[in-house]
Amino acid sequence: MGKFEDLPNEVMYEIFDCLDACHAFEAFFNLNTRFQYLLINSPSLFKIDFSCISKSNFQNCCTYIIQPNIHRIVSLRLSNPLTIDSFLSLFSFNGLFVRLESIIFTQINFKKLEPILTSLSLLPRLYSLTINNNIEVCDSSEIYRLIFRLPVLKYCTISPKFYGGSLSLYTAKNESSPIEYLSVNRHCSLNQLISLISYTPKLSHLSSLSISETSNVRINNISIIYPKLTRISLKLWRMSFDSFKLLCSKLFYHLEVLSICTRADDHYLIADRWQQLIINHIPNLRIFDFQHYWEPVDDNNTEQRTYHLLIDRFTSSFWINRQWFFAHQHFSRRGIRDAVFYSTHPYRRNLYELHERAHNDACLRRDEGKNLARRVNIDDYRAATNCSLQFPCATELSLWGKGARGNFSFIADLSHMFHFSKLTHFSVQCPDFGLAQLTELLNHLPNVHSLILYANTSYLTSEQIQSVDFISNKNRIANVTIRGRCTIQQIHLLMNLCPRVKCLEIEIDEDQLDLIVRFLLLEKTNHIQSDSLKTKTSFLKEFDFLQRKFLYLFSRTQNKKLTSSDDLSTFMLNQHSSTNYLFSLCFFNPKQGMEQKLQRIISREKLLNDYSIGSVFNYLYLWW
């Protein structure tokens, strides 16, 4: 059997291509001289991912990897507003980023976007821009105008976490964007949507979170034809079927894929109207991915029979010949009676919600087989009992509902529905879910790295901390969010449950700030000091050895000047001398003056030397 290090150079370059550049250097640079040479002289383009990184490692990556290789960077992901600010203090998006094709911003303040977007217009190959979880509380009209002026942009996704600002965008006049894929995951009126797409005549794929109908709708004023618009994904919470029909007649003639979610207006449940709409205005439609939520007024059989008479019309030859099939669920969610009628095989809906069947639901038309959703919400754990559905592609799972105390059988039910090894994001808000159940379930989810917990649940009030010890060396959970105000006792339990947490988001009472910060950071400080005393000598020896190897290697490279203070062996030494995990704290909904108080605590206790702190909207960030 051959050794990994004997693989041909071409194979190693393919492996490097699959990795973030900083991770590739961290994993391979210290192995031997050959790997050092391959990394430094690799023809590969660099993908930089700063979504989860400490401040010291970030600074080292910027100095020793990005700075000498700006011309090789093809993609860049920046998360956390402090990371974004630090990066922009070191680099500007100018002509040096000649290969940069994709940028992802996460948790960026919309108020800081204008100068960034202005500089992005200088990038000759920026094809993709993603802005996730940004905080949109200002008038964002100029932001969208700047995005539409990016000269070669093809793919754009904007997903605000909060949006309270206005969008007063005028219809385009003699302006045209090359964007082909546009996803605006915020609520907007129909007029605003029409204004947005007036800038994108080459549009082929459009997605919007929620569209409402307003007075003085300008549908009849649409003059642009969109011959490439073949995929649409829309949520229509407050738009009549007649308005949607008019929109189809103006825009959707070339449509091939329609994903639509509607509510309230029962005209969306009249199969004959859909049939005529598709035949007359969407003749090329191949995929009809449809969801309609219906809210029963009274708990009586007459109303339910009327509903069934409507949805049974979706079984005619028109639907069967096109292989379009449907299912429905009756359920009660947080005290509100509801029902949903939706498409099934073979569509890939990103989010699937599984509900516990209502007590009066005797319907046989239930969803079965495989569903290709990536995210699954189980509204009540009992919905998983004897469920015949399978989710082979799911990576995110959320559990809700009551009545789970002491019940471990649902883990077996879930194992039939999911590939546990594929799940990377997990959330559980069952209020009486026990700590033993939580630890047992996490023990079956080896690759979960993001976890959302809730402070008002029993699993975060238990005192049985010892019961989590047996999974502490197995789970890889690096990102944890606790919803609701938590206490120092709950934080202590959490750190036993997930000892490898790197990024922690919590909400606390201000009088707990001192205790929680000292608990988290003093433990880190003591751990580093203890470990550094034991390993200082070995690190110095390794540094000297790497220094001599690295300088020799680069002395043979033309036009390359290095000193002992700026080579990559220093970077790798710093990487390996870091033995802690937590490096990012985020406080949700902080009180006024909390930032100054946090700074005083850190200074008084000498908890951190190099750190950044800042507030953005309802969040206070601490990064070190």
JSON list of C-alpha atoms in Angstrom, two decimals, residues 275-403:
[
{"chain": "A", "resi": 275, "resn": "GLN", "atom": "CA", "xyz": [-54.80, 24.61, -16.26]},
{"chain": "A", "resi": 276, "resn": "GLN", "atom": "CA", "xyz": [-55.95, 27.50, -18.44]},
{"chain": "A", "resi": 277, "resn": "LEU", "atom": "CA", "xyz": [-53.20, 29.78, -17.12]},
{"chain": "A", "resi": 278, "resn": "ILE", "atom": "CA", "xyz": [-50.48, 27.23, -17.92]},
{"chain": "A", "resi": 279, "resn": "ILE", "atom": "CA", "xyz": [-51.83, 26.41, -21.38]},
{"chain": "A", "resi": 280, "resn": "ASN", "atom": "CA", "xyz": [-52.31, 30.05, -22.44]},
{"chain": "A", "resi": 281, "resn": "HIS", "atom": "CA", "xyz": [-49.46, 31.87, -20.72]},
{"chain": "A", "resi": 282, "resn": "ILE", "atom": "CA", "xyz": [-46.81, 29.35, -19.56]},
{"chain": "A", "resi": 283, "resn": "PRO", "atom": "CA", "xyz": [-46.83, 26.72, -22.34]},
{"chain": "A", "resi": 284, "resn": "ASN", "atom": "CA", "xyz": [-43.20, 25.65, -21.79]},
{"chain": "A", "resi": 285, "resn": "LEU", "atom": "CA", "xyz": [-43.60, 24.81, -18.09]},
{"chain": "A", "resi": 286, "resn": "ARG", "atom": "CA", "xyz": [-41.85, 21.57, -17.12]},
{"chain": "A", "resi": 287, "resn": "ILE", "atom": "CA", "xyz": [-41.85, 21.80, -13.32]},
{"chain": "A", "resi": 288, "resn": "PHE", "atom": "CA", "xyz": [-44.77, 23.10, -11.29]},
{"chain": "A", "resi": 289, "resn": "ASP", "atom": "CA", "xyz": [-43.62, 23.27, -7.66]},
{"chain": "A", "resi": 290, "resn": "PHE", "atom": "CA", "xyz": [-46.65, 24.53, -5.75]},
{"chain": "A", "resi": 291, "resn": "GLN", "atom": "CA", "xyz": [-47.54, 25.13, -2.09]},
{"chain": "A", "resi": 292, "resn": "HIS", "atom": "CA", "xyz": [-50.77, 26.64, -0.79]},
{"chain": "A", "resi": 293, "resn": "TYR", "atom": "CA", "xyz": [-51.56, 27.22, 2.90]},
{"chain": "A", "resi": 294, "resn": "TRP", "atom": "CA", "xyz": [-55.24, 27.16, 3.82]},
{"chain": "A", "resi": 295, "resn": "GLU", "atom": "CA", "xyz": [-56.55, 28.30, 7.19]},
{"chain": "A", "resi": 296, "resn": "PRO", "atom": "CA", "xyz": [-59.84, 26.61, 8.16]},
{"chain": "A", "resi": 297, "resn": "VAL", "atom": "CA", "xyz": [-62.32, 28.94, 9.80]},
{"chain": "A", "resi": 298, "resn": "ASP", "atom": "CA", "xyz": [-64.34, 26.32, 11.64]},
{"chain": "A", "resi": 299, "resn": "ASP", "atom": "CA", "xyz": [-63.63, 22.79, 12.77]},
{"chain": "A", "resi": 300, "resn": "ASN", "atom": "CA", "xyz": [-66.40, 21.18, 10.76]},
{"chain": "A", "resi": 301, "resn": "ASN", "atom": "CA", "xyz": [-66.65, 18.51, 8.10]},
{"chain": "A", "resi": 302, "resn": "THR", "atom": "CA", "xyz": [-68.44, 20.75, 5.61]},
{"chain": "A", "resi": 303, "resn": "GLU", "atom": "CA", "xyz": [-65.52, 23.11, 5.26]},
{"chain": "A", "resi": 304, "resn": "GLN", "atom": "CA", "xyz": [-63.07, 20.22, 4.98]},
{"chain": "A", "resi": 305, "resn": "ARG", "atom": "CA", "xyz": [-65.20, 18.54, 2.29]},
{"chain": "A", "resi": 306, "resn": "THR", "atom": "CA", "xyz": [-65.18, 21.77, 0.28]},
{"chain": "A", "resi": 307, "resn": "TYR", "atom": "CA", "xyz": [-61.40, 21.90, 0.56]},
{"chain": "A", "resi": 308, "resn": "HIS", "atom": "CA", "xyz": [-61.09, 18.29, -0.60]},
{"chain": "A", "resi": 309, "resn": "LEU", "atom": "CA", "xyz": [-63.38, 18.86, -3.57]},
{"chain": "A", "resi": 310, "resn": "LEU", "atom": "CA", "xyz": [-61.00, 21.58, -4.71]},
{"chain": "A", "resi": 311, "resn": "ILE", "atom": "CA", "xyz": [-57.74, 19.69, -4.35]},
{"chain": "A", "resi": 312, "resn": "ASP", "atom": "CA", "xyz": [-59.18, 16.47, -5.82]},
{"chain": "A", "resi": 313, "resn": "ARG", "atom": "CA", "xyz": [-59.43, 18.29, -9.16]},
{"chain": "A", "resi": 314, "resn": "PHE", "atom": "CA", "xyz": [-55.62, 18.20, -9.35]},
{"chain": "A", "resi": 315, "resn": "THR", "atom": "CA", "xyz": [-55.80, 14.51, -10.32]},
{"chain": "A", "resi": 316, "resn": "SER", "atom": "CA", "xyz": [-57.13, 14.93, -13.85]},
{"chain": "A", "resi": 317, "resn": "SER", "atom": "CA", "xyz": [-55.26, 13.77, -16.95]},
{"chain": "A", "resi": 318, "resn": "PHE", "atom": "CA", "xyz": [-53.77, 17.25, -17.39]},
{"chain": "A", "resi": 319, "resn": "TRP", "atom": "CA", "xyz": [-51.75, 16.82, -14.19]},
{"chain": "A", "resi": 320, "resn": "ILE", "atom": "CA", "xyz": [-51.07, 13.09, -14.45]},
{"chain": "A", "resi": 321, "resn": "ASN", "atom": "CA", "xyz": [-49.78, 13.32, -18.04]},
{"chain": "A", "resi": 322, "resn": "ARG", "atom": "CA", "xyz": [-47.23, 15.89, -16.89]},
{"chain": "A", "resi": 323, "resn": "GLN", "atom": "CA", "xyz": [-46.24, 13.71, -13.92]},
{"chain": "A", "resi": 324, "resn": "TRP", "atom": "CA", "xyz": [-47.29, 16.46, -11.49]},
{"chain": "A", "resi": 325, "resn": "PHE", "atom": "CA", "xyz": [-48.47, 14.94, -8.20]},
{"chain": "A", "resi": 326, "resn": "PHE", "atom": "CA", "xyz": [-49.64, 16.49, -4.94]},
{"chain": "A", "resi": 327, "resn": "ALA", "atom": "CA", "xyz": [-50.15, 15.77, -1.25]},
{"chain": "A", "resi": 328, "resn": "HIS", "atom": "CA", "xyz": [-51.54, 17.65, 1.72]},
{"chain": "A", "resi": 329, "resn": "GLN", "atom": "CA", "xyz": [-51.35, 17.87, 5.50]},
{"chain": "A", "resi": 330, "resn": "HIS", "atom": "CA", "xyz": [-53.84, 18.99, 8.16]},
{"chain": "A", "resi": 331, "resn": "PHE", "atom": "CA", "xyz": [-52.20, 20.20, 11.35]},
{"chain": "A", "resi": 332, "resn": "SER", "atom": "CA", "xyz": [-52.31, 22.55, 14.29]},
{"chain": "A", "resi": 333, "resn": "ARG", "atom": "CA", "xyz": [-49.25, 24.73, 14.82]},
{"chain": "A", "resi": 334, "resn": "ARG", "atom": "CA", "xyz": [-48.91, 26.66, 18.08]},
{"chain": "A", "resi": 335, "resn": "GLY", "atom": "CA", "xyz": [-52.66, 26.69, 18.53]},
{"chain": "A", "resi": 336, "resn": "ILE", "atom": "CA", "xyz": [-53.51, 27.73, 14.96]},
{"chain": "A", "resi": 337, "resn": "ARG", "atom": "CA", "xyz": [-55.31, 25.25, 12.70]},
{"chain": "A", "resi": 338, "resn": "ASP", "atom": "CA", "xyz": [-53.81, 25.05, 9.24]},
{"chain": "A", "resi": 339, "resn": "ALA", "atom": "CA", "xyz": [-53.53, 22.89, 6.14]},
{"chain": "A", "resi": 340, "resn": "VAL", "atom": "CA", "xyz": [-51.06, 22.81, 3.28]},
{"chain": "A", "resi": 341, "resn": "PHE", "atom": "CA", "xyz": [-51.47, 21.45, -0.25]},
{"chain": "A", "resi": 342, "resn": "TYR", "atom": "CA", "xyz": [-48.21, 20.95, -2.14]},
{"chain": "A", "resi": 343, "resn": "SER", "atom": "CA", "xyz": [-46.34, 19.33, -5.01]},
{"chain": "A", "resi": 344, "resn": "THR", "atom": "CA", "xyz": [-44.37, 16.17, -4.35]},
{"chain": "A", "resi": 345, "resn": "HIS", "atom": "CA", "xyz": [-42.21, 13.98, -6.61]},
{"chain": "A", "resi": 346, "resn": "PRO", "atom": "CA", "xyz": [-39.81, 14.79, -8.17]},
{"chain": "A", "resi": 347, "resn": "TYR", "atom": "CA", "xyz": [-39.18, 18.32, -6.96]},
{"chain": "A", "resi": 348, "resn": "ARG", "atom": "CA", "xyz": [-36.36, 19.64, -4.80]},
{"chain": "A", "resi": 349, "resn": "ARG", "atom": "CA", "xyz": [-37.91, 22.07, -2.37]},
{"chain": "A", "resi": 350, "resn": "ASN", "atom": "CA", "xyz": [-35.21, 23.67, -0.26]},
{"chain": "A", "resi": 351, "resn": "LEU", "atom": "CA", "xyz": [-37.33, 23.59, 2.91]},
{"chain": "A", "resi": 352, "resn": "TYR", "atom": "CA", "xyz": [-39.76, 20.83, 3.90]},
{"chain": "A", "resi": 353, "resn": "GLU", "atom": "CA", "xyz": [-42.02, 21.18, 6.95]},
{"chain": "A", "resi": 354, "resn": "LEU", "atom": "CA", "xyz": [-43.36, 17.99, 8.49]},
{"chain": "A", "resi": 355, "resn": "HIS", "atom": "CA", "xyz": [-46.36, 18.39, 10.80]},
{"chain": "A", "resi": 356, "resn": "GLU", "atom": "CA", "xyz": [-48.17, 16.13, 13.21]},
{"chain": "A", "resi": 357, "resn": "ARG", "atom": "CA", "xyz": [-51.44, 15.00, 11.65]},
{"chain": "A", "resi": 358, "resn": "ALA", "atom": "CA", "xyz": [-54.50, 16.74, 13.10]},
{"chain": "A", "resi": 359, "resn": "HIS", "atom": "CA", "xyz": [-56.88, 14.61, 15.16]},
{"chain": "A", "resi": 360, "resn": "ASN", "atom": "CA", "xyz": [-59.65, 14.87, 12.53]},
{"chain": "A", "resi": 361, "resn": "ASP", "atom": "CA", "xyz": [-57.39, 14.24, 9.53]},
{"chain": "A", "resi": 362, "resn": "ALA", "atom": "CA", "xyz": [-58.59, 11.04, 7.88]},
{"chain": "A", "resi": 363, "resn": "CYS", "atom": "CA", "xyz": [-57.08, 11.89, 4.48]},
{"chain": "A", "resi": 364, "resn": "LEU", "atom": "CA", "xyz": [-55.11, 9.24, 2.67]},
{"chain": "A", "resi": 365, "resn": "ARG", "atom": "CA", "xyz": [-53.18, 11.54, 0.35]},
{"chain": "A", "resi": 366, "resn": "ARG", "atom": "CA", "xyz": [-49.93, 11.85, 2.29]},
{"chain": "A", "resi": 367, "resn": "ASP", "atom": "CA", "xyz": [-46.44, 12.40, 1.01]},
{"chain": "A", "resi": 368, "resn": "GLU", "atom": "CA", "xyz": [-44.30, 9.26, 0.74]},
{"chain": "A", "resi": 369, "resn": "GLY", "atom": "CA", "xyz": [-40.94, 8.12, -0.58]},
{"chain": "A", "resi": 370, "resn": "LYS", "atom": "CA", "xyz": [-37.89, 10.32, -1.02]},
{"chain": "A", "resi": 371, "resn": "ASN", "atom": "CA", "xyz": [-37.85, 14.08, -0.82]},
{"chain": "A", "resi": 372, "resn": "LEU", "atom": "CA", "xyz": [-34.78, 16.05, -1.91]},
{"chain": "A", "resi": 373, "resn": "ALA", "atom": "CA", "xyz": [-35.11, 18.97, 0.51]},
{"chain": "A", "resi": 374, "resn": "ARG", "atom": "CA", "xyz": [-31.92, 20.30, 2.10]},
{"chain": "A", "resi": 375, "resn": "ARG", "atom": "CA", "xyz": [-33.63, 21.75, 5.18]},
{"chain": "A", "resi": 376, "resn": "VAL", "atom": "CA", "xyz": [-36.28, 19.94, 7.22]},
{"chain": "A", "resi": 377, "resn": "ASN", "atom": "CA", "xyz": [-38.42, 21.34, 10.03]},
{"chain": "A", "resi": 378, "resn": "ILE", "atom": "CA", "xyz": [-40.29, 18.76, 12.11]},
{"chain": "A", "resi": 379, "resn": "ASP", "atom": "CA", "xyz": [-43.02, 20.76, 13.81]},
{"chain": "A", "resi": 380, "resn": "ASP", "atom": "CA", "xyz": [-43.81, 18.03, 16.32]},
{"chain": "A", "resi": 381, "resn": "TYR", "atom": "CA", "xyz": [-41.52, 15.12, 17.13]},
{"chain": "A", "resi": 382, "resn": "ARG", "atom": "CA", "xyz": [-44.54, 12.78, 16.91]},
{"chain": "A", "resi": 383, "resn": "ALA", "atom": "CA", "xyz": [-44.72, 13.54, 13.18]},
{"chain": "A", "resi": 384, "resn": "ALA", "atom": "CA", "xyz": [-41.63, 11.35, 12.76]},
{"chain": "A", "resi": 385, "resn": "THR", "atom": "CA", "xyz": [-43.37, 8.31, 14.25]},
{"chain": "A", "resi": 386, "resn": "ASN", "atom": "CA", "xyz": [-43.89, 5.69, 11.53]},
{"chain": "A", "resi": 387, "resn": "CYS", "atom": "CA", "xyz": [-43.17, 8.33, 8.89]},
{"chain": "A", "resi": 388, "resn": "SER", "atom": "CA", "xyz": [-42.50, 6.84, 5.45]},
{"chain": "A", "resi": 389, "resn": "LEU", "atom": "CA", "xyz": [-40.70, 9.93, 4.14]},
{"chain": "A", "resi": 390, "resn": "GLN", "atom": "CA", "xyz": [-36.95, 9.94, 3.59]},
{"chain": "A", "resi": 391, "resn": "PHE", "atom": "CA", "xyz": [-34.66, 12.96, 3.19]},
{"chain": "A", "resi": 392, "resn": "PRO", "atom": "CA", "xyz": [-31.39, 11.67, 1.70]},
{"chain": "A", "resi": 393, "resn": "CYS", "atom": "CA", "xyz": [-30.08, 15.16, 0.85]},
{"chain": "A", "resi": 394, "resn": "ALA", "atom": "CA", "xyz": [-30.95, 16.94, 4.10]},
{"chain": "A", "resi": 395, "resn": "THR", "atom": "CA", "xyz": [-28.15, 18.83, 5.84]},
{"chain": "A", "resi": 396, "resn": "GLU", "atom": "CA", "xyz": [-30.24, 20.92, 8.28]},
{"chain": "A", "resi": 397, "resn": "LEU", "atom": "CA", "xyz": [-32.75, 19.60, 10.82]},
{"chain": "A", "resi": 398, "resn": "SER", "atom": "CA", "xyz": [-34.98, 21.53, 13.26]},
{"chain": "A", "resi": 399, "resn": "LEU", "atom": "CA", "xyz": [-37.14, 19.88, 15.95]},
{"chain": "A", "resi": 400, "resn": "TRP", "atom": "CA", "xyz": [-40.13, 21.63, 17.54]},
{"chain": "A", "resi": 401, "resn": "GLY", "atom": "CA", "xyz": [-43.14, 20.71, 19.65]},
{"chain": "A", "resi": 402, "resn": "LYS", "atom": "CA", "xyz": [-43.99, 19.41, 23.09]},
{"chain": "A", "resi": 403, "resn": "GLY", "atom": "CA", "xyz": [-44.37, 16.01, 24.71]}
]
